[in-house]
PDB file of C-alpha atoms in Angstrom:
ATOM      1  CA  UNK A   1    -137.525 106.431-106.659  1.00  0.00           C
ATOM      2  CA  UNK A   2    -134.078 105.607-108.010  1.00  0.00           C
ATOM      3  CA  UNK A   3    -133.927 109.400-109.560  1.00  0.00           C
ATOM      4  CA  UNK A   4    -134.626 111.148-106.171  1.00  0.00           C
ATOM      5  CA  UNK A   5    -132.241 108.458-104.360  1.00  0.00           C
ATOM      6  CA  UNK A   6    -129.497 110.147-107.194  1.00  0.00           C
ATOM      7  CA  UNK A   7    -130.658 113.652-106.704  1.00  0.00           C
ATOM      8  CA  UNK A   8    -129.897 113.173-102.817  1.00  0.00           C
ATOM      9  CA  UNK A   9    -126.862 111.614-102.869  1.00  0.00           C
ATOM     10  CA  UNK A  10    -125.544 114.551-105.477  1.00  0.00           C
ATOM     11  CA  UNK A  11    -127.075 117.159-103.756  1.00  0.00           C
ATOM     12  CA  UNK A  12    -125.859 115.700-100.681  1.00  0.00           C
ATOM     13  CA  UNK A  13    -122.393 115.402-101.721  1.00  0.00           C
ATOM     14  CA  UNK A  14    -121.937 118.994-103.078  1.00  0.00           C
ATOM     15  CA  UNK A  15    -123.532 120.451 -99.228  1.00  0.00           C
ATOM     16  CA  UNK A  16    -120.362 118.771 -97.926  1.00  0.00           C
ATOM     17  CA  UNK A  17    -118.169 120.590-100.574  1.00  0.00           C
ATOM     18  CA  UNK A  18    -120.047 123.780 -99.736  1.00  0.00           C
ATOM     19  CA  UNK A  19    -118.878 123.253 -96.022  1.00  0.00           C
ATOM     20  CA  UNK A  20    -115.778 122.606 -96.402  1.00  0.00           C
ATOM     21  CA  UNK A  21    -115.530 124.920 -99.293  1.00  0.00           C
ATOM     22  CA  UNK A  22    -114.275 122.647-102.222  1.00  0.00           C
ATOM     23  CA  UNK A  23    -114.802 122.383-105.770  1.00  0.00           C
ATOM     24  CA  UNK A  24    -114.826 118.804-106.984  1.00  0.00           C
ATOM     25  CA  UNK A  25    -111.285 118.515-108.734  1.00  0.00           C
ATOM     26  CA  UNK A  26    -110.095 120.139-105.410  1.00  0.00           C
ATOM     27  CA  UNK A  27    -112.298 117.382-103.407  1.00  0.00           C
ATOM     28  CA  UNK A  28    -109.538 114.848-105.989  1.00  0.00           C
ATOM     29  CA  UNK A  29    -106.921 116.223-104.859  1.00  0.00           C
ATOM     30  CA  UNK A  30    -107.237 116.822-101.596  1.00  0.00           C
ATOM     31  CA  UNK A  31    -107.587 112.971-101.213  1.00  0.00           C
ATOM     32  CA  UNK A  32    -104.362 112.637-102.282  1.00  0.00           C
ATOM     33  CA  UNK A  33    -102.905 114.838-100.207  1.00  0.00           C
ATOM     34  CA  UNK A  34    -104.411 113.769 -97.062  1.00  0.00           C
ATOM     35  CA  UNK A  35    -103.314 110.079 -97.719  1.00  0.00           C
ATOM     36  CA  UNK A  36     -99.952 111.522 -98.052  1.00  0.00           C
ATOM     37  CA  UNK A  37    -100.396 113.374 -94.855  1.00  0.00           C
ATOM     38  CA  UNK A  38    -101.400 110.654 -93.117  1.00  0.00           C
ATOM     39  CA  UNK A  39     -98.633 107.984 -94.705  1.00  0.00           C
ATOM     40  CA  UNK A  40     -96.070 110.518 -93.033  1.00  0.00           C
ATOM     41  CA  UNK A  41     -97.409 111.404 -89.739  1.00  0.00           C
ATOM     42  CA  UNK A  42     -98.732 114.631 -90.431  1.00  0.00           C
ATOM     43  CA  UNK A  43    -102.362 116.374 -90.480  1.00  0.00           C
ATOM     44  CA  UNK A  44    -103.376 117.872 -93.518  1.00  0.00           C
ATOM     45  CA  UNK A  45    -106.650 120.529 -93.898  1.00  0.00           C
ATOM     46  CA  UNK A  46    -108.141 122.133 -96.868  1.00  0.00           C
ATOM     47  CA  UNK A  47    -106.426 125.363 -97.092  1.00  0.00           C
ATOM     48  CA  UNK A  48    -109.574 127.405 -97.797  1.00  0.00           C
ATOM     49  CA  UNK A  49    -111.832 125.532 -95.292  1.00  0.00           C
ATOM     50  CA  UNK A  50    -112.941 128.681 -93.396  1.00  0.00           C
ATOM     51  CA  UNK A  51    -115.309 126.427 -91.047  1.00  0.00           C
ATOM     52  CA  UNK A  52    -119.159 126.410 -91.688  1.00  0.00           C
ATOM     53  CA  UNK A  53    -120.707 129.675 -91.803  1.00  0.00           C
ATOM     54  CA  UNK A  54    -117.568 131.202 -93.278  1.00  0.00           C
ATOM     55  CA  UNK A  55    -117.525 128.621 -96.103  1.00  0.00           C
ATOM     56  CA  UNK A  56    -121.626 129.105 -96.341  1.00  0.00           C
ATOM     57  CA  UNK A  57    -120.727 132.923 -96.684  1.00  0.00           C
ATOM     58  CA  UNK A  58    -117.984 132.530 -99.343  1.00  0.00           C
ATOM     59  CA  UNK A  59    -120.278 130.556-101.695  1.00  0.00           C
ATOM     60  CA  UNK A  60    -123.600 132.371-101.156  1.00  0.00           C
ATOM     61  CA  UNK A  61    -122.169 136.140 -99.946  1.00  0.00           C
ATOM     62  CA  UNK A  62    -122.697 137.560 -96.622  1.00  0.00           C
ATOM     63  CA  UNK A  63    -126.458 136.612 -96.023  1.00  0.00           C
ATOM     64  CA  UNK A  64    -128.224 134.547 -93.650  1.00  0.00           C
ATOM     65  CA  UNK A  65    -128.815 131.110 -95.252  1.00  0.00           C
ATOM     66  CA  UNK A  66    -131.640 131.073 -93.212  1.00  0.00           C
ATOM     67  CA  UNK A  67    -133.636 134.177 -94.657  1.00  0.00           C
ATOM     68  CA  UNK A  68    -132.626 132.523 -98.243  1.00  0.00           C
ATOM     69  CA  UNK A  69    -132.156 136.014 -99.501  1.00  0.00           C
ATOM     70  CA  UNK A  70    -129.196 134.084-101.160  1.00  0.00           C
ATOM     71  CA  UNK A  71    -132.045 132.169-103.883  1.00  0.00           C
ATOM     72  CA  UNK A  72    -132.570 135.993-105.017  1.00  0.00           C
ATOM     73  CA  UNK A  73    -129.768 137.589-106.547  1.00  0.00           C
ATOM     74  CA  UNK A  74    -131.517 140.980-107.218  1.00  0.00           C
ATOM     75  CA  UNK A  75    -132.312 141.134-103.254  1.00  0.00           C
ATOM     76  CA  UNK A  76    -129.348 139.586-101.864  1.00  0.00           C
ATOM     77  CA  UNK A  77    -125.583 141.231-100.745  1.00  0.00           C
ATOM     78  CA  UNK A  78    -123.053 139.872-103.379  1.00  0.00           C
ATOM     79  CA  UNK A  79    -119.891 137.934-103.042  1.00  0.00           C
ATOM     80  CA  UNK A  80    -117.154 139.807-101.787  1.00  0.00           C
ATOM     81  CA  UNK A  81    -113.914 139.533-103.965  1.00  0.00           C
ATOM     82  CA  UNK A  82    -112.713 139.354-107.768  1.00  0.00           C
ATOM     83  CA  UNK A  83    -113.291 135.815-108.227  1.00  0.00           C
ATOM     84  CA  UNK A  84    -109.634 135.200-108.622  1.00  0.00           C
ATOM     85  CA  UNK A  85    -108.444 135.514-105.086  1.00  0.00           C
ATOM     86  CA  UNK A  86    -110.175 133.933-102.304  1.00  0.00           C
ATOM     87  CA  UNK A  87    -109.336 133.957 -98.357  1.00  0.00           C
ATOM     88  CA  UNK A  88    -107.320 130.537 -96.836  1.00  0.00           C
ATOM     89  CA  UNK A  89    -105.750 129.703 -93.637  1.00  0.00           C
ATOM     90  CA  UNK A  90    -102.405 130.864 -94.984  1.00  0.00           C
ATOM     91  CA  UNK A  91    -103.327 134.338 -95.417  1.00  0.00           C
ATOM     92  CA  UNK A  92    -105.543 134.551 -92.177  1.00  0.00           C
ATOM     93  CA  UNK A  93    -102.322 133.464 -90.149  1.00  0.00           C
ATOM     94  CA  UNK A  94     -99.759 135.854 -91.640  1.00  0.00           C
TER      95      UNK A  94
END
């Protein structure tokens, strides 16, 4: 029971970083950061949350997550991008 009570919470944990499109040094620092924000008055947000489906997309491609062609790499659309680069709110507002 206790394993499956782990497995959830971790799995749990890194759906949230999927949705709001975080790593888990990045999930660290943006801690940080939004304390700061919030010590000063101001609103901080993740730079490269995308919202839901765009976040869903940027992790598992440009599938449905509902027809789970994303489990199957040999059926599904890859990833767009290098791998090096990825889209954020800065560059979407310029």
């Amino acid at each position: 029971g206790s394993i499956f009570a782990a497995l959830y919470l971790l799995g749990g944990f890194h759906f949230y970083l999927i949705l709001t499109n975080q790593t888990t040094i990045e999930f660290q620092i943006n801690m940080v950061r939004r304390r700061q924000c919030r010590r000063n008055g101001e609103f901080f947000r993740n730079p490269y949350d995308m919202g839901r489906t765009r976040n869903c997309q940027e992790v598992f491609g440009p599938n449905s997550l509902w027809g789970l062609k994303w489990m199957f790499p040999y059926l599904a659309v890859a990833p767009t991008g290098d791998g090096l680069k990825y889209a954020s709110i800065w560059a979407s507002e310029i």
